[in-house]
């Protein structure tokens, strides 16, 4: 085959293309002629032939034709047999290109004019790269193919033919196609799924008909958008912000390749001026002279991508969305909450990110149809108020304010390990770290928090065992009235048990409405006293009385007297304030007096009162003296034949004194309940108190015993084992104090029981004392014998005397010195009875009676002798198990 007279342009370009223009003798040669002249193109020719494209190629003018050699086809055994003209056009550059004109990367357009789905005649671009390396080697590529020939120039048709070693079959995708697909494929090191997803969401790419554009794509990492912000931008309500966002990264036209020393000044879609320049002969695109693309010049069929690892702009700047609580809430998908806020005309709260606040949003919408108040309760003053140490507890101020003085609180507590954060004791906070936007913090709740409701509802839902108080508050219409208006209250709410402890007193209160009302109104204080109250201030009760309330440790001290423990855990928030459930001390209205006599009137006490009257003992009803009364019912008195009609005044007096307790005794009996409770939590066993409870009768005491059932039994310490049961009790009230009262007995304590000695006393005698007694007895006997012997020897006249006490001074003195250590030995019963005649006084008086000794010897263990023991001594004997020194 003849050598084709083509003009070869080699590296000596200086005389080119002039040669082509000047040489008129050059015959007309077509591209096909060139291809036919070399076996290397036979496959290409074959393909063209099969697809009827020979004529088309033959007629091409003013182009650069890329001719793959045969080997290039080997890599593509699956090459479609059908190649259309359009496909071929993708690889025919629409102008003759000489390598001398290319330094670095150059973007050229092809004959394919269907590059854009939106713009007519958009020519698909093609990238050429020609450069001379430092070592002098020349590199010339067309996208993925190397140019392996010199430029073959056909002057008559002004066309260049380049031989390439690969087929350029890579289909360039449309912009929108490309980004759509990029979401589903790994784009290597270049991650820009956020950008892609934003571009694709809401059909933005297609609806905006993005085409003929340069994309300055920010990497996912450089974007600094958290997932909430991303979700917001993807949300339909964030469309405007998204478009604002995307526009920063879009520039009209296809800009890339070697821009030489001239930077191009253009605008992004936000009309912001940007300078685009390049370095490394176009390998790298630079924005605003500072931001270097990590990867440049990726061609699409109607666009070009430059990818940036580093932020191109200040992504929080004015051309970027400014995030507000509203946008965050939308990003968190709480659209309904946002709607509700708008509907309740509270939009300003979520549109201003400068407000220092904390917002609670529920995962579980209960907000539909809620009132503005309820919604405001989700907004808390102060940014990130939940940022407290583990175990922290506090009341938060919500933005729902009843008045200028009172904004409803939210209870907040963090567990010790910091894992659980609770609001209002039951609502969990889902995110331990808040979503922060501006000065606002957003917390998500697993359930909704609702505004504390009216008193009645809160108490009913949160308190069990407070039925009595509920009943009383209801009776005086307080449940409703305390939830009305703007007034705020602190309510001390006693448990039913606390009321029950009043027992007979409560009966009295209930039957005296006026006094009960006073009592109940006294429990309500105007103003707010939460658990975190500090200092000492004056308040007014609902009664209109002034009370001073002081905080000491964790307790509130009302008027220096009543101590109420209040705590975060216990206090109950309600619509108009706070309720403190109380179980310990009942606050008592000042100036309220309830006497024993008041309590009496409510009871079956006629017979007893008659007896008291007969005995002229009515002064015991004077509360200020502090006497308490053991009251057997009239019925039981009549049954036991103890009535005022009895003629035996002495008996009656004994009876009465047994039933009257001096000040202090009542407490001892009541202690019996509490000490047995502390002894054993289950109170399963009987508890026998060792306390001796004085009565008005000198030297006569009562012992109490609590049964496992909880009932309290009383018996006369110095009596037989007969016991009476305390049925109920009531306390009289004087000067804010319950110091005396009435104990209702099932039957009277019978003075007759006093006479018969129970075997109890034996039990109370310690073994040592008995042994000591025996020992002393023996000594006495020996001494007596000795004395008698001496006396007998000296004076045998006295031998027959039956009574050794009389006139025998020496012996008596001796015996006394012994009996001082042995106080069990004492005088006879007469002595004891004589001692117990005093009126209305009690004493643990221990005046020693005269002691005889030797007359007791040998009789020591007889019952008769023990009858004469004065139990006072047994009390005072330090060796006695009844080791109570009651003086
Ligand atoms: C045919 O083309 C190949 C590749 O360009 C080249 O190496 C070879 O020298 C050419 N043959 C002729 C006869 O021109
Ligand atoms: C090629 O260029 C010449 C001169 O610029 C012009 O006359 C001719 O029409 C062009 N041919 C085609 C097919 O565009
Ligand atoms: C592509 O955009 C550039 C820059 O705006 C413009 O000059 C050119 O005409 C556009 N191309 C087409 C085919 O519309
Ligand atoms: C570009 O600038 C460099 C140095 O600044 C200079 O050497 C080179 O000639 C310039 N190239 C063009 C095309 O202006
Ligand atoms: C947050 O509050 C401070 C001080 O009140 C204010 O200067 C700042 O602008 C606020 N931040 C935002 C994002 O509004
Ligand atoms: C009680 O007082 C009245 C009159 O003062 C008197 O007659 C009566 O004997 C007194 N009764 C007793 C038991 O002291
Ligand atoms: C009380 O007196 C009546 C009649 O005198 C007698 O039948 C009854 O047994 C007495 N009751 C007691 C407990 O002594
Ligand atoms: C209490 O006393 C009763 C009778 O005196 C006796 O049966 C009981 O065992 C005692 N209980 C205790 C716990 O001492
Ligand atoms: C009771 O004891 C006290 C003090 O020891 C005494 O003053 C009073 O007189 C006594 N009462 C009787 C009735 O003995």
PDB file of C-alpha atoms in Angstrom, residues 661-752:
ATOM      1  CA  UNK A 661     -52.636   9.121 135.338  1.00  0.00           C
ATOM      2  CA  UNK A 662     -50.365  11.951 136.415  1.00  0.00           C
ATOM      3  CA  UNK A 663     -48.615  14.008 133.712  1.00  0.00           C
ATOM      4  CA  UNK A 664     -46.100  11.931 131.865  1.00  0.00           C
ATOM      5  CA  UNK A 665     -47.795   8.590 132.337  1.00  0.00           C
ATOM      6  CA  UNK A 666     -49.739   8.817 129.123  1.00  0.00           C
ATOM      7  CA  UNK A 667     -46.579   9.208 127.128  1.00  0.00           C
ATOM      8  CA  UNK A 668     -45.207   6.096 128.751  1.00  0.00           C
ATOM      9  CA  UNK A 669     -48.213   4.121 127.638  1.00  0.00           C
ATOM     10  CA  UNK A 670     -48.035   5.499 124.131  1.00  0.00           C
ATOM     11  CA  UNK A 671     -44.338   4.724 124.097  1.00  0.00           C
ATOM     12  CA  UNK A 672     -45.348   1.150 124.625  1.00  0.00           C
ATOM     13  CA  UNK A 673     -46.747   1.154 121.085  1.00  0.00           C
ATOM     14  CA  UNK A 674     -43.731   2.740 119.549  1.00  0.00           C
ATOM     15  CA  UNK A 675     -41.065   0.806 121.440  1.00  0.00           C
ATOM     16  CA  UNK A 676     -42.598  -2.491 120.497  1.00  0.00           C
ATOM     17  CA  UNK A 677     -42.683  -1.318 116.927  1.00  0.00           C
ATOM     18  CA  UNK A 678     -39.004  -0.513 117.026  1.00  0.00           C
ATOM     19  CA  UNK A 679     -38.265  -3.773 118.773  1.00  0.00           C
ATOM     20  CA  UNK A 680     -39.476  -5.806 115.924  1.00  0.00           C
ATOM     21  CA  UNK A 681     -40.694  -4.506 112.637  1.00  0.00           C
ATOM     22  CA  UNK A 682     -43.155  -7.310 112.228  1.00  0.00           C
ATOM     23  CA  UNK A 683     -44.441  -6.872 115.761  1.00  0.00           C
ATOM     24  CA  UNK A 684     -45.075 -10.562 115.571  1.00  0.00           C
ATOM     25  CA  UNK A 685     -44.150 -11.228 119.155  1.00  0.00           C
ATOM     26  CA  UNK A 686     -45.661  -9.936 122.321  1.00  0.00           C
ATOM     27  CA  UNK A 687     -43.833  -7.062 123.836  1.00  0.00           C
ATOM     28  CA  UNK A 688     -43.708  -6.634 127.602  1.00  0.00           C
ATOM     29  CA  UNK A 689     -42.666  -3.206 128.667  1.00  0.00           C
ATOM     30  CA  UNK A 690     -40.529  -2.904 131.728  1.00  0.00           C
ATOM     31  CA  UNK A 691     -41.626   0.667 132.239  1.00  0.00           C
ATOM     32  CA  UNK A 692     -43.570   1.275 135.383  1.00  0.00           C
ATOM     33  CA  UNK A 693     -46.362   3.700 134.746  1.00  0.00           C
ATOM     34  CA  UNK A 694     -47.363   5.726 137.778  1.00  0.00           C
ATOM     35  CA  UNK A 695     -50.998   6.245 138.639  1.00  0.00           C
ATOM     36  CA  UNK A 696     -52.472   8.769 140.995  1.00  0.00           C
ATOM     37  CA  UNK A 697     -52.392   6.127 143.670  1.00  0.00           C
ATOM     38  CA  UNK A 698     -49.105   6.368 145.552  1.00  0.00           C
ATOM     39  CA  UNK A 699     -46.804   3.467 144.918  1.00  0.00           C
ATOM     40  CA  UNK A 700     -49.107   1.767 142.516  1.00  0.00           C
ATOM     41  CA  UNK A 701     -47.957   1.346 138.969  1.00  0.00           C
ATOM     42  CA  UNK A 702     -49.230  -0.013 135.731  1.00  0.00           C
ATOM     43  CA  UNK A 703     -47.397  -2.187 133.283  1.00  0.00           C
ATOM     44  CA  UNK A 704     -48.217  -2.263 129.653  1.00  0.00           C
ATOM     45  CA  UNK A 705     -47.889  -5.136 127.275  1.00  0.00           C
ATOM     46  CA  UNK A 706     -48.483  -5.122 123.587  1.00  0.00           C
ATOM     47  CA  UNK A 707     -49.933  -8.193 121.990  1.00  0.00           C
ATOM     48  CA  UNK A 708     -48.755  -9.380 118.634  1.00  0.00           C
ATOM     49  CA  UNK A 709     -52.121  -8.241 117.351  1.00  0.00           C
ATOM     50  CA  UNK A 710     -51.111  -4.700 118.261  1.00  0.00           C
ATOM     51  CA  UNK A 711     -53.508  -4.368 121.148  1.00  0.00           C
ATOM     52  CA  UNK A 712     -52.190  -2.862 124.308  1.00  0.00           C
ATOM     53  CA  UNK A 713     -52.905  -4.485 127.647  1.00  0.00           C
ATOM     54  CA  UNK A 714     -52.514  -2.828 131.029  1.00  0.00           C
ATOM     55  CA  UNK A 715     -52.089  -4.521 134.315  1.00  0.00           C
ATOM     56  CA  UNK A 716     -51.389  -3.337 137.808  1.00  0.00           C
ATOM     57  CA  UNK A 717     -47.745  -3.984 138.512  1.00  0.00           C
ATOM     58  CA  UNK A 718     -48.413  -4.586 142.136  1.00  0.00           C
ATOM     59  CA  UNK A 719     -51.525  -6.570 141.430  1.00  0.00           C
ATOM     60  CA  UNK A 720     -52.625  -9.888 140.171  1.00  0.00           C
ATOM     61  CA  UNK A 721     -52.127 -10.709 136.549  1.00  0.00           C
ATOM     62  CA  UNK A 722     -55.525  -9.313 135.533  1.00  0.00           C
ATOM     63  CA  UNK A 723     -55.267  -7.230 132.449  1.00  0.00           C
ATOM     64  CA  UNK A 724     -57.452  -4.675 130.803  1.00  0.00           C
ATOM     65  CA  UNK A 725     -57.354  -3.822 127.133  1.00  0.00           C
ATOM     66  CA  UNK A 726     -56.980  -0.319 125.825  1.00  0.00           C
ATOM     67  CA  UNK A 727     -59.655   0.036 123.187  1.00  0.00           C
ATOM     68  CA  UNK A 728     -59.034   3.516 121.948  1.00  0.00           C
ATOM     69  CA  UNK A 729     -57.325   6.663 122.932  1.00  0.00           C
ATOM     70  CA  UNK A 730     -57.806  10.362 122.524  1.00  0.00           C
ATOM     71  CA  UNK A 731     -55.491  13.220 123.200  1.00  0.00           C
ATOM     72  CA  UNK A 732     -56.373  16.547 124.619  1.00  0.00           C
ATOM     73  CA  UNK A 733     -54.822  19.596 123.095  1.00  0.00           C
ATOM     74  CA  UNK A 734     -53.323  22.472 124.994  1.00  0.00           C
ATOM     75  CA  UNK A 735     -50.876  25.059 123.724  1.00  0.00           C
ATOM     76  CA  UNK A 736     -50.142  23.255 120.473  1.00  0.00           C
ATOM     77  CA  UNK A 737     -49.322  20.128 122.399  1.00  0.00           C
ATOM     78  CA  UNK A 738     -50.962  16.793 122.984  1.00  0.00           C
ATOM     79  CA  UNK A 739     -49.900  16.164 126.556  1.00  0.00           C
ATOM     80  CA  UNK A 740     -52.804  14.451 128.177  1.00  0.00           C
ATOM     81  CA  UNK A 741     -55.723  12.401 127.075  1.00  0.00           C
ATOM     82  CA  UNK A 742     -58.117   9.587 127.531  1.00  0.00           C
ATOM     83  CA  UNK A 743     -57.600   5.875 127.156  1.00  0.00           C
ATOM     84  CA  UNK A 744     -60.753   3.885 126.689  1.00  0.00           C
ATOM     85  CA  UNK A 745     -60.632   0.553 128.529  1.00  0.00           C
ATOM     86  CA  UNK A 746     -62.669  -2.539 127.901  1.00  0.00           C
ATOM     87  CA  UNK A 747     -63.229  -2.990 131.639  1.00  0.00           C
ATOM     88  CA  UNK A 748     -62.218  -1.156 134.787  1.00  0.00           C
ATOM     89  CA  UNK A 749     -59.066  -1.836 136.724  1.00  0.00           C
ATOM     90  CA  UNK A 750     -60.380  -3.259 139.894  1.00  0.00           C
ATOM     91  CA  UNK A 751     -58.741  -2.055 143.130  1.00  0.00           C
ATOM     92  CA  UNK A 752     -59.389  -5.496 144.510  1.00  0.00           C
TER      93      UNK A 752
END
